[in-house]
Every structure is written in structure tokens, then in C-alpha cells.
Coordinates of C-alpha atoms and ligand atoms in Angstrom, one line a residue:
M302 CA -0.1 0.3 0.0
K303 CA 1.2 3.3 -0.6
Q304 CA 1.4 5.6 1.3
E305 CA 1.6 10.0 1.2
R306 CA 5.1 11.1 2.7
G307 CA 4.0 13.4 6.4
H308 CA 5.5 17.1 5.8
F309 CA 7.2 18.9 8.9
R310 CA 3.8 22.3 8.8
S311 CA 6.0 24.9 10.2
K312 CA 9.9 26.3 10.4
I313 CA 9.4 26.3 13.8
G314 CA 8.0 22.9 13.7
V315 CA 11.3 21.6 12.1
I316 CA 13.2 23.3 14.3
L317 CA 11.5 21.4 17.5
A318 CA 11.2 18.0 16.5
T319 CA 14.7 17.7 15.5
A320 CA 16.1 19.2 19.0
G321 CA 12.8 17.3 20.6
S322 CA 14.5 14.1 18.9
A323 CA 18.3 15.3 20.1
V324 CA 17.6 16.6 23.8
G325 CA 16.6 13.6 26.2
L326 CA 18.1 11.6 28.2
G327 CA 21.4 12.0 27.0
N328 CA 21.9 15.2 28.0
I329 CA 20.0 14.9 31.8
W330 CA 21.3 11.6 32.5
R331 CA 23.5 10.8 29.9
F332 CA 26.5 13.8 29.7
P333 CA 26.0 14.6 33.4
Y334 CA 27.3 11.2 34.3
M335 CA 30.1 10.6 31.1
T336 CA 31.0 14.4 32.4
G337 CA 31.7 12.8 36.3
H338 CA 33.1 9.9 35.2
D339 CA 35.8 11.4 32.5
G340 CA 36.8 14.7 35.0
G341 CA 34.9 17.4 34.7
A342 CA 35.8 20.3 32.4
A343 CA 38.7 19.0 30.1
F344 CA 35.7 16.3 28.8
I345 CA 33.4 19.2 28.6
F346 CA 36.2 21.1 26.6
L347 CA 36.4 18.4 24.1
Y348 CA 33.2 17.7 24.0
I349 CA 32.0 21.3 22.1
I350 CA 34.8 21.1 20.0
C351 CA 33.7 18.4 18.8
V352 CA 30.1 19.1 18.7
L353 CA 31.3 22.4 16.6
L354 CA 33.5 20.6 14.6
L355 CA 32.3 17.4 13.8
G356 CA 28.9 17.5 15.2
V357 CA 26.9 20.3 13.0
P358 CA 29.2 19.4 9.7
G359 CA 27.9 16.1 9.9
M360 CA 24.6 17.2 10.8
V361 CA 24.2 19.3 7.9
A362 CA 25.9 15.7 5.4
E363 CA 23.1 13.3 6.8
F364 CA 19.6 16.1 6.6
V365 CA 21.4 16.6 2.9
V366 CA 20.9 13.3 2.5
G367 CA 17.2 12.9 4.1
R368 CA 15.5 15.7 2.5
H369 CA 17.5 14.9 -0.9
T370 CA 15.6 11.4 -1.2
S371 CA 12.8 11.9 1.1
A372 CA 12.9 8.0 2.2
N373 CA 13.4 6.0 4.6
A374 CA 16.9 4.7 5.7
A375 CA 18.1 2.3 4.4
K376 CA 16.5 3.8 0.5
A377 CA 18.1 6.9 1.2
Y378 CA 21.4 6.5 0.5
R379 CA 20.8 3.5 -2.1
K380 CA 18.9 6.3 -3.9
I381 CA 21.8 8.5 -3.2
S382 CA 25.0 6.7 -3.6
G383 CA 23.5 5.0 -6.9
G384 CA 22.8 2.0 -5.5
G385 CA 26.1 -0.2 -4.0
G386 CA 28.0 -0.6 -1.2
W387 CA 27.0 2.6 0.9
S388 CA 23.4 1.6 1.9
V389 CA 25.2 -0.2 4.1
I390 CA 25.2 3.0 6.4
G391 CA 21.6 3.3 5.7
Y392 CA 20.8 -0.9 7.2
M393 CA 23.6 0.0 9.6
G394 CA 21.3 3.1 11.2
V395 CA 18.5 1.2 11.4
F396 CA 20.9 -1.9 13.5
T397 CA 22.3 0.8 15.3
S398 CA 18.9 3.0 16.4
M399 CA 17.3 -0.1 17.3
V400 CA 20.3 -1.0 20.1
I401 CA 19.9 1.9 21.1
L402 CA 16.2 2.0 21.2
G403 CA 16.3 -0.5 23.8
F404 CA 19.1 0.7 26.3
Y405 CA 17.1 4.2 26.2
A406 CA 14.0 2.6 27.5
V407 CA 15.5 1.2 30.7
V408 CA 16.4 4.2 31.7
A409 CA 13.0 5.8 30.2
G410 CA 11.6 3.6 32.5
W411 CA 13.4 4.7 35.3
C412 CA 12.3 8.2 34.9
L413 CA 8.2 7.0 34.9
E414 CA 8.6 4.9 37.5
Y415 CA 10.0 8.2 39.7
F416 CA 7.3 10.1 37.8
F417 CA 4.9 7.8 39.2
A418 CA 7.0 7.2 42.5
S419 CA 7.1 11.4 42.7
V420 CA 2.8 11.2 41.9
A421 CA 2.5 9.0 45.1
G422 CA 4.6 11.2 47.0
N423 CA 7.3 8.6 47.1
V424 CA 10.7 9.9 45.6
V425 CA 11.7 12.6 48.5
G426 CA 12.7 11.4 51.9
Y427 CA 13.0 7.4 52.2
P428 CA 14.4 5.8 53.7
G429 CA 18.2 5.0 53.5
G430 CA 18.1 7.9 50.9
A431 CA 17.5 8.3 47.6
G432 CA 20.4 5.7 46.5
E433 CA 19.4 2.8 49.1
A434 CA 15.8 3.8 46.9
F435 CA 17.6 3.0 43.2
R436 CA 19.2 0.2 44.1
A437 CA 15.5 -1.3 45.6
F438 CA 13.9 -0.2 42.2
S439 CA 16.6 -1.1 39.7
T440 CA 16.9 -4.4 41.3
N441 CA 13.5 -6.0 41.4
S442 CA 13.2 -9.1 39.8
Y443 CA 10.5 -7.4 37.5
L444 CA 9.3 -3.6 37.6
P445 CA 12.7 -2.3 35.6
M446 CA 11.3 -5.1 32.2
V447 CA 7.5 -3.6 32.7
F448 CA 8.5 0.0 32.9
T449 CA 11.6 -0.6 30.0
V450 CA 8.2 -2.1 27.7
A451 CA 6.3 0.2 29.1
F452 CA 7.8 3.1 27.9
I453 CA 8.4 1.8 24.6
L454 CA 4.6 0.3 24.0
L455 CA 3.7 4.5 24.6
T456 CA 6.7 5.2 22.0
H457 CA 4.6 3.1 19.8
A458 CA 1.2 4.4 20.6
V459 CA 2.6 8.1 19.1
V460 CA 4.4 6.7 16.2
T461 CA 1.4 5.4 15.0
R462 CA -0.6 8.8 15.3
G463 CA 1.8 10.4 12.2
V464 CA 4.2 12.8 11.3
R465 CA 2.2 15.9 12.0
K466 CA 0.3 14.8 15.5
G467 CA 1.8 12.5 17.3
I468 CA 5.8 14.4 16.3
E469 CA 5.2 17.8 16.1
R470 CA 2.4 18.6 19.0
A471 CA 4.2 16.7 21.3
S472 CA 7.4 18.4 20.9
N473 CA 6.2 22.0 20.2
L474 CA 4.4 22.0 24.1
L475 CA 7.5 20.6 25.3
M476 CA 10.4 22.0 24.4
P477 CA 9.8 25.3 26.5
L478 CA 8.3 24.1 29.4
L479 CA 11.1 21.8 30.2
F480 CA 13.7 24.9 28.9
I481 CA 12.0 26.6 32.6
L482 CA 11.8 23.3 34.8
L483 CA 15.2 23.8 34.6
L484 CA 16.1 27.0 35.2
V485 CA 14.4 27.2 38.1
L486 CA 16.1 23.4 39.2
L487 CA 19.4 25.5 38.5
V488 CA 19.0 28.0 41.0
A489 CA 17.7 25.9 43.3
S490 CA 20.9 24.5 43.3
C491 CA 23.6 26.2 42.8
M492 CA 22.3 28.3 46.3
L493 CA 22.7 24.6 48.6
P494 CA 25.7 24.8 50.6
G495 CA 29.0 24.0 49.0
A496 CA 27.8 24.0 45.7
S497 CA 30.7 25.7 44.7
A498 CA 32.8 22.8 44.1
G499 CA 30.6 22.0 41.7
I500 CA 30.7 24.9 40.0
R501 CA 34.9 24.4 40.1
F502 CA 34.5 20.3 38.6
L503 CA 32.7 21.8 35.3
F504 CA 33.8 24.5 34.2
K505 CA 38.3 24.6 35.6
P506 CA 39.8 22.6 33.4
D507 CA 42.1 19.4 34.6
F508 CA 43.8 18.9 31.4
S509 CA 46.1 16.4 32.7
Q510 CA 42.9 13.9 32.9
L511 CA 42.9 13.6 29.4
S512 CA 43.7 10.4 28.0
S513 CA 42.6 8.6 24.7
G514 CA 39.7 7.0 26.2
V515 CA 38.3 10.2 27.3
M516 CA 38.3 11.8 23.7
L517 CA 36.6 8.6 22.4
D518 CA 33.6 9.3 25.2
A519 CA 33.5 12.5 24.5
L520 CA 33.4 12.3 20.8
G521 CA 30.9 9.8 21.7
Q522 CA 28.5 12.0 23.6
A523 CA 28.7 14.3 21.4
F524 CA 27.1 12.0 19.1
F525 CA 24.6 10.3 20.9
S526 CA 23.5 13.6 21.5
L527 CA 23.1 15.7 18.8
S528 CA 21.5 12.1 17.7
L529 CA 23.7 11.9 15.0
G530 CA 25.4 8.7 12.6
T531 CA 22.1 6.6 12.9
A532 CA 20.1 7.9 9.9
C533 CA 17.7 9.5 12.6
L534 CA 18.4 12.8 11.1
C535 CA 18.3 11.7 7.8
T536 CA 14.5 10.1 8.0
Y537 CA 13.7 13.2 9.9
A538 CA 15.2 15.4 7.3
S539 CA 13.5 13.2 4.9
Y540 CA 10.8 15.2 6.1
F541 CA 11.5 18.9 6.2
S542 CA 10.4 21.5 3.1
R543 CA 12.5 22.9 0.7
Q544 CA 12.4 26.2 1.7
T545 CA 14.2 24.8 5.3
N546 CA 17.2 26.0 5.8
L547 CA 20.1 23.1 6.3
A548 CA 22.4 24.9 7.9
R549 CA 21.2 27.2 9.8
S550 CA 19.0 24.2 11.9
A551 CA 21.7 22.4 12.5
S552 CA 23.6 24.9 14.1
Q553 CA 20.6 25.9 15.8
I554 CA 19.9 22.7 16.8
A555 CA 23.5 22.2 18.4
G556 CA 23.1 24.7 20.0
I557 CA 19.7 24.1 22.0
D558 CA 20.9 21.2 22.2
T559 CA 24.7 21.6 23.9
L560 CA 22.6 24.7 26.0
V561 CA 20.5 21.6 28.2
A562 CA 23.3 19.3 28.6
I563 CA 25.3 22.0 30.8
L564 CA 22.3 23.4 32.3
A565 CA 21.4 19.7 33.4
G566 CA 25.4 19.3 34.7
L567 CA 24.9 23.1 36.5
I568 CA 22.1 21.2 38.5
I569 CA 23.9 17.7 39.4
F570 CA 26.8 18.9 40.1
P571 CA 26.0 21.9 42.4
A572 CA 23.5 19.6 44.5
A573 CA 26.4 16.1 44.1
F574 CA 29.1 18.2 45.9
S575 CA 26.7 19.8 48.2
V576 CA 25.2 16.5 49.3
G577 CA 28.8 14.3 49.2
V578 CA 27.1 12.3 46.1
N579 CA 30.7 11.1 44.0
P580 CA 30.3 13.0 40.7
D581 CA 31.5 9.4 39.3
S582 CA 28.6 6.8 40.6
G583 CA 28.0 6.0 36.8
P584 CA 24.2 5.6 35.3
S585 CA 22.5 6.1 38.5
L586 CA 23.7 9.2 39.6
I587 CA 21.1 12.2 38.8
F588 CA 18.6 9.4 40.0
I589 CA 20.4 9.4 43.2
T590 CA 21.3 13.3 43.5
L591 CA 18.1 14.9 42.4
P592 CA 15.9 13.4 44.8
E593 CA 18.1 15.6 47.6
V594 CA 17.7 18.9 45.7
F595 CA 14.0 18.4 46.1
C596 CA 14.1 17.9 49.3
K597 CA 17.1 20.2 50.2
A598 CA 16.8 22.9 47.8
F599 CA 12.9 24.4 48.6
G600 CA 13.1 25.1 51.9
G601 CA 11.0 21.8 53.5
V602 CA 8.1 23.5 51.9
P603 CA 6.3 20.2 51.1
V604 CA 4.2 21.0 48.8
V605 CA 7.0 23.3 46.4
E606 CA 8.9 19.7 46.8
Y607 CA 6.2 17.5 45.4
V608 CA 5.4 19.8 42.7
V609 CA 8.3 20.3 41.5
A610 CA 9.9 16.6 41.6
V611 CA 6.4 15.4 39.7
L612 CA 6.6 18.3 37.4
F613 CA 10.3 17.4 37.1
Y614 CA 10.5 13.1 36.2
A615 CA 6.8 14.6 33.8
L616 CA 9.3 16.3 31.6
M617 CA 12.3 14.0 31.9
V618 CA 8.8 11.0 30.7
L619 CA 8.5 14.0 27.7
A620 CA 11.8 14.5 26.6
A621 CA 12.6 11.1 26.9
L622 CA 9.9 10.0 24.5
T623 CA 9.8 12.6 22.0
S624 CA 13.6 11.2 21.9
T625 CA 12.5 7.9 21.3
I626 CA 10.1 8.8 19.1
S627 CA 12.2 9.8 16.8
M628 CA 14.7 6.6 16.9
H629 CA 11.3 4.4 17.0
E630 CA 10.6 6.1 13.3
I631 CA 13.7 5.1 11.4
G632 CA 12.5 1.4 12.2
T633 CA 9.3 1.7 11.3
S634 CA 9.8 3.7 8.2
F635 CA 12.5 1.3 7.3
F636 CA 10.2 -1.9 7.9
S637 CA 6.8 -0.6 6.3
E638 CA 8.2 1.3 3.2
E639 CA 11.2 -1.9 2.5
L640 CA 8.9 -4.5 3.4
G641 CA 6.0 -3.0 1.9
L642 CA 4.2 -3.9 4.9
P643 CA 1.0 -1.5 6.0
R644 CA 2.8 1.4 8.5
G645 CA 1.2 -0.4 11.9
R646 CA 2.5 -3.2 11.3
G647 CA 6.1 -2.3 10.6
A648 CA 5.8 -0.3 13.5
W649 CA 4.9 -3.5 15.5
L650 CA 7.7 -4.6 13.8
E651 CA 10.4 -2.0 15.2
T652 CA 8.3 -2.4 18.4
G653 CA 9.3 -6.1 19.8
I654 CA 12.5 -6.3 18.9
C655 CA 12.9 -3.0 20.7
A656 CA 11.3 -4.7 23.4
V657 CA 13.2 -8.0 23.6
I658 CA 16.4 -6.2 23.3
G659 CA 14.8 -3.8 26.4
I660 CA 14.1 -6.6 28.2
F661 CA 17.8 -8.0 28.3
C662 CA 19.0 -4.7 28.8
A663 CA 17.4 -4.3 32.2
L664 CA 17.7 -7.6 33.4
S665 CA 21.5 -6.5 33.3
S666 CA 21.6 -3.5 35.0
G667 CA 19.5 -5.0 38.1
A668 CA 17.8 -8.6 38.5
V669 CA 20.9 -10.6 36.7
P670 CA 23.9 -8.7 36.9
E671 CA 25.3 -11.7 35.1
L672 CA 24.7 -10.6 32.0
R673 CA 28.0 -9.4 31.0
L674 CA 29.8 -8.7 27.6
F675 CA 33.4 -8.0 27.7
G676 CA 34.0 -7.1 31.5
L677 CA 30.9 -4.4 31.3
S678 CA 27.0 -5.5 31.2
L679 CA 25.1 -6.0 28.6
M680 CA 23.7 -2.9 29.3
E681 CA 26.9 -0.5 29.3
C682 CA 28.1 -2.9 26.5
C683 CA 25.4 -1.8 24.1
D684 CA 25.9 1.8 25.0
F685 CA 29.7 1.6 24.6
L686 CA 29.7 -0.3 21.5
T687 CA 26.6 1.9 19.9
S688 CA 27.5 5.4 20.9
N689 CA 31.3 5.4 20.9
I690 CA 31.9 2.9 18.1
L691 CA 29.0 2.7 15.6
L692 CA 27.3 6.4 15.2
P693 CA 31.2 7.8 14.6
F694 CA 32.0 5.4 12.0
G695 CA 28.0 5.8 11.1
S696 CA 28.7 9.6 10.7
F697 CA 32.6 9.0 9.1
L698 CA 30.5 7.6 6.4
T699 CA 28.4 9.3 5.8
C700 CA 30.7 12.5 5.6
L701 CA 32.7 10.4 2.5
L702 CA 29.3 9.6 0.6
V703 CA 28.5 13.2 0.8
G704 CA 31.5 15.0 0.1
W705 CA 33.6 12.7 -2.3
V706 CA 30.4 10.8 -3.5
V707 CA 27.3 12.5 -4.5
P708 CA 27.8 14.7 -7.6
R709 CA 28.5 18.3 -6.2
R710 CA 25.7 20.4 -7.7
V711 CA 23.1 18.1 -5.6
V712 CA 25.4 18.4 -2.3
E713 CA 25.1 22.7 -3.2
D714 CA 21.6 22.5 -4.2
E715 CA 20.7 21.7 -1.2
F716 CA 22.7 23.3 1.0
T717 CA 21.6 26.3 -1.2
N718 CA 18.5 25.5 -1.2
W719 CA 18.2 25.8 -5.0
H720 CA 20.8 28.6 -4.9
T721 CA 18.0 31.3 -3.0
L722 CA 20.2 31.1 0.4
R723 CA 23.7 33.1 0.7
G724 CA 26.3 30.3 -0.6
G725 CA 28.8 31.7 1.1
L726 CA 29.9 28.4 3.8
F727 CA 29.1 26.1 1.6
G728 CA 33.2 25.9 0.7
V729 CA 34.4 25.9 4.3
W730 CA 31.4 22.8 4.9
L731 CA 32.4 20.7 2.3
F732 CA 35.6 20.6 3.4
V733 CA 35.2 20.0 6.7
I734 CA 33.2 17.5 5.8
R735 CA 35.8 16.1 2.9
F736 CA 38.8 16.3 5.3
V737 CA 38.4 17.3 8.7
C738 CA 35.5 14.9 9.9
P739 CA 36.5 12.4 9.0
V740 CA 40.3 12.6 9.3
C741 CA 39.2 13.4 13.1
I742 CA 37.4 10.4 13.6
A743 CA 39.7 8.3 12.4
A744 CA 42.4 9.4 14.8
V745 CA 40.5 8.8 17.7
F746 CA 40.1 5.5 17.0
L747 CA 43.0 5.0 16.0
H748 CA 44.4 6.1 19.2
Q749 CA 42.4 4.4 21.5
L750 CA 43.6 1.3 19.5
R751 CA 47.2 2.3 20.7
V752 CA 48.0 2.8 16.5
I753 CA 49.5 6.5 16.6
Ligands
LIG1539 N1 20.2 12.2 21.2 C1 19.2 12.0 22.5 C2 19.3 12.6 23.3 O1 19.9 13.1 23.2 C3 19.2 10.1 22.4 C4 18.6 9.7 20.8 C5 17.3 10.3 19.6 C6 19.7 9.3 19.6 N2 17.5 9.7 18.8 C7 18.8 8.9 18.2 C8 21.1 9.2 20.1 C9 19.7 8.5 17.4 C10 21.9 8.2 18.8 C11 20.6 7.6 17.4 O2 18.6 12.0 24.4

């Protein structure tokens, strides 16, 4: 059955929906925990370089592929390269996004559980502290699995309602609200006693901390946070109109995304230092730090604590949802258009596969810690393999394809909207995706492998 492809309705809709994909747990959960793990300001410095130098140009390259072809991930790469081996980027993207959705839904499920717990008034003041509350929940034998699957089903429900109604409306409404709440929490957290140590940790770099591992982490975090390297942006760009300014959209989205990550850091670290939570506590960092902020920062007024906690977890769930929608959309459009299935069936196939991956990840980070690979829990392993290896590799190949294989005329038309925009930066951008991006990504990999 041939179905008409949807389009985003307005300019701001494009930015907000794509920023909705980019802003998510990657900013609020993963960025602080990687920053804590990799020593603070020096990591942030590298991260910002990766976003500016590799992220934004890489995003534009993916946009070019998506808008030029208006097709699902696999078809887009097949079409723009004229067949041949390059279509593997699209298939790789579909695979990567399914694995990411699997483990991402576990963390999103934790947020969902915290949301219900906060509504019931149980997040603040758990006996034994927030760390104990988190441990009790995440090691429960079935609850994390239930919430993981519930989150994937929620995503499924939004995706099957179509591009415009589901994605656009949700993003338009929620992004500004999230931003305001982050600002409130930032002020509250920075006013805690001893918060300045956290601010120093974030902004005073100690470059002796840098290692090849930290470089790879910064690269992976930049790509993860921008939703880059899985054909996710390519799939979204397939819904862009001919008027969308690709370079400007990419810069705006990267700007919003980085701002939210830094805000999240400014909430978590002052609070973590103030209440004595180790910044290196890993994936559970925000789940043990924030409840302490809620109960210490609002002057012990229970109503305020309650409202802030409920609002915060509601917005976390929604921020995660706008990101999971974008991952789900990659597989859904792939299965429905490539296998000729109705969209609904394609969506179920994606949901089923991701739910299985999610269940195993949920078990490995809680009830069945024996589920390990290469010395990491299955969940950490999926995260490392996708974020630090497959995403940069996907983007590396996309840059080579757009820079060297696709006819320059096609690329220039997309970059300048058929010469209706000033194309002054085209030459610079082309140079970056031809040389700078591939060389830098390859250098980080080779350095990690101790070759250079
Ligand atoms: N960028 C999102 C976040 O920061 C996660 C995400 C959405 C993603 N779609 C993606 C990551 C595609 C990699 C690929 O939370």
C-alpha cells in the first residue's frame, strides 16, 4: 500500500521536532554521568569541540541525504549513492537505532517509575536515602522490565498516530516547559551550601585528566546527544520542506542541545557536591542526586518539593519520549517502506525487536548482573558499542559519501536551497566533511587502538 509521506508544517516545527529528538536523556542523564566519570571540565571542553567541529557539519551531511531522497534510511542511502555498498550505512543506522532504543527505554522506564513514585509522594524522603531507593527499584526482578516495555509501547502509540499530529504537537508544547523547569532547578541547586565545588568541577579544566578513552567518550557523547550517525536525522530530514535552511537548522539544534546539557550539569554537580554524592557514580547519578535536591533546596516546604518533583519527572519522561519517537521512526519507516508492510505492522515489528533488547538490558543492569559481555553489563556494552563505535563510524561514512561520492551539484543545491540562500559557507563546510571529519574520527579510533 502506497502512503503519502508527511511533512512538518512550520519552520519552528522542524526545529522543535528535531531538537526534541536531540534533547533527551542524552543531555540530562548521560551527559552528567559521562562528565562525572571523565573528570569534569576537560571532558566538557573536548565535547564542545566535537559538537562544533564534527557534529554540526555531520548533521548537515545527514540532512542533505534525507531531504534529497525523501525516503527511509536504507532507501535514502541507496538512492543518493546510486546503489552499491554505501546503502550499508542505512542498514547499519536501522540496527544501531534499535539497540539504542532498547537500552534507552530502560533509563526512560526508570524515569517513568520515578514519575509515578513522585505522584505518590514517595521520591522525596525514602528511608535510607535516594541511593537506596534507586537500588531497591533497579534490582527488582520484574519492575524495570515492565517499565521498559511500557515505555516502548508508549512510543509506539505516538509514532503510529503519524508524523504531524504526534511528533510535532508533542514537541511544540514540551520543549519550552522543560527549559523553564531546568532554570528553576539550576537556581535551586546552585544555592545549596557548598555548591561552588560543583561549579568549579564543571568549568575549571584539569587537562592532565585527558586520555584516549576520554576523547572517545567525548566523541561518542557528542554524536549520541545530537542523534547523529544512525540515519535518524536523515529520516527526519526526509520530512523537511524545500525551504528549510539545513545549515542554520543544524546550528540551532546543536546550540539548544548543548545548552540543555550544560544546564543539566549545572543542576547535578553543585547538588552532588553539596550533598556528598560521588560525581563518578555512573548511570544512577541523576536518580540519586536529584531527589536530594528536591528535598534540600526548597526550604522544606512539602508542597513545593512535591510539585517540583512531579513536574521534573513528567518532563523527563516527555523529553525521553520525543527522543524515542525519533529512534522508533527510523525502524518503522524502514520496515514499512522496505518490506511493503502497512505502517502499523512496521511499527509493531520495531516495537517487538526493541522490547526484547530492552528486556535483556533491564535485566543486566538490575536483577541478573551476570548478563555481561567484555567485562561490562549487557546494557553498558550496548551503550559503548553504539555510542562510541557505531555512531561515529556511521557519521564517518556519511561524510565520505556526501563529500566525495554524491555529485557536488546535488550537495550544493541542498545546502543553498537551490541557490536561494547565500552559499558563502558551502566551500568551508565541504572541506570539513571531506577532510576534517573523516580524519578526526579516524584519528580518535586509531588513538584508542594505540595505533597512533
Ligand atoms: N539524542 C537523544 C538524546 O540525547 C537520543 C537519540 C535520539 C539518539 N535519537 C537518536 C541517539 C539516534 C542516537 C541516534 O537523548
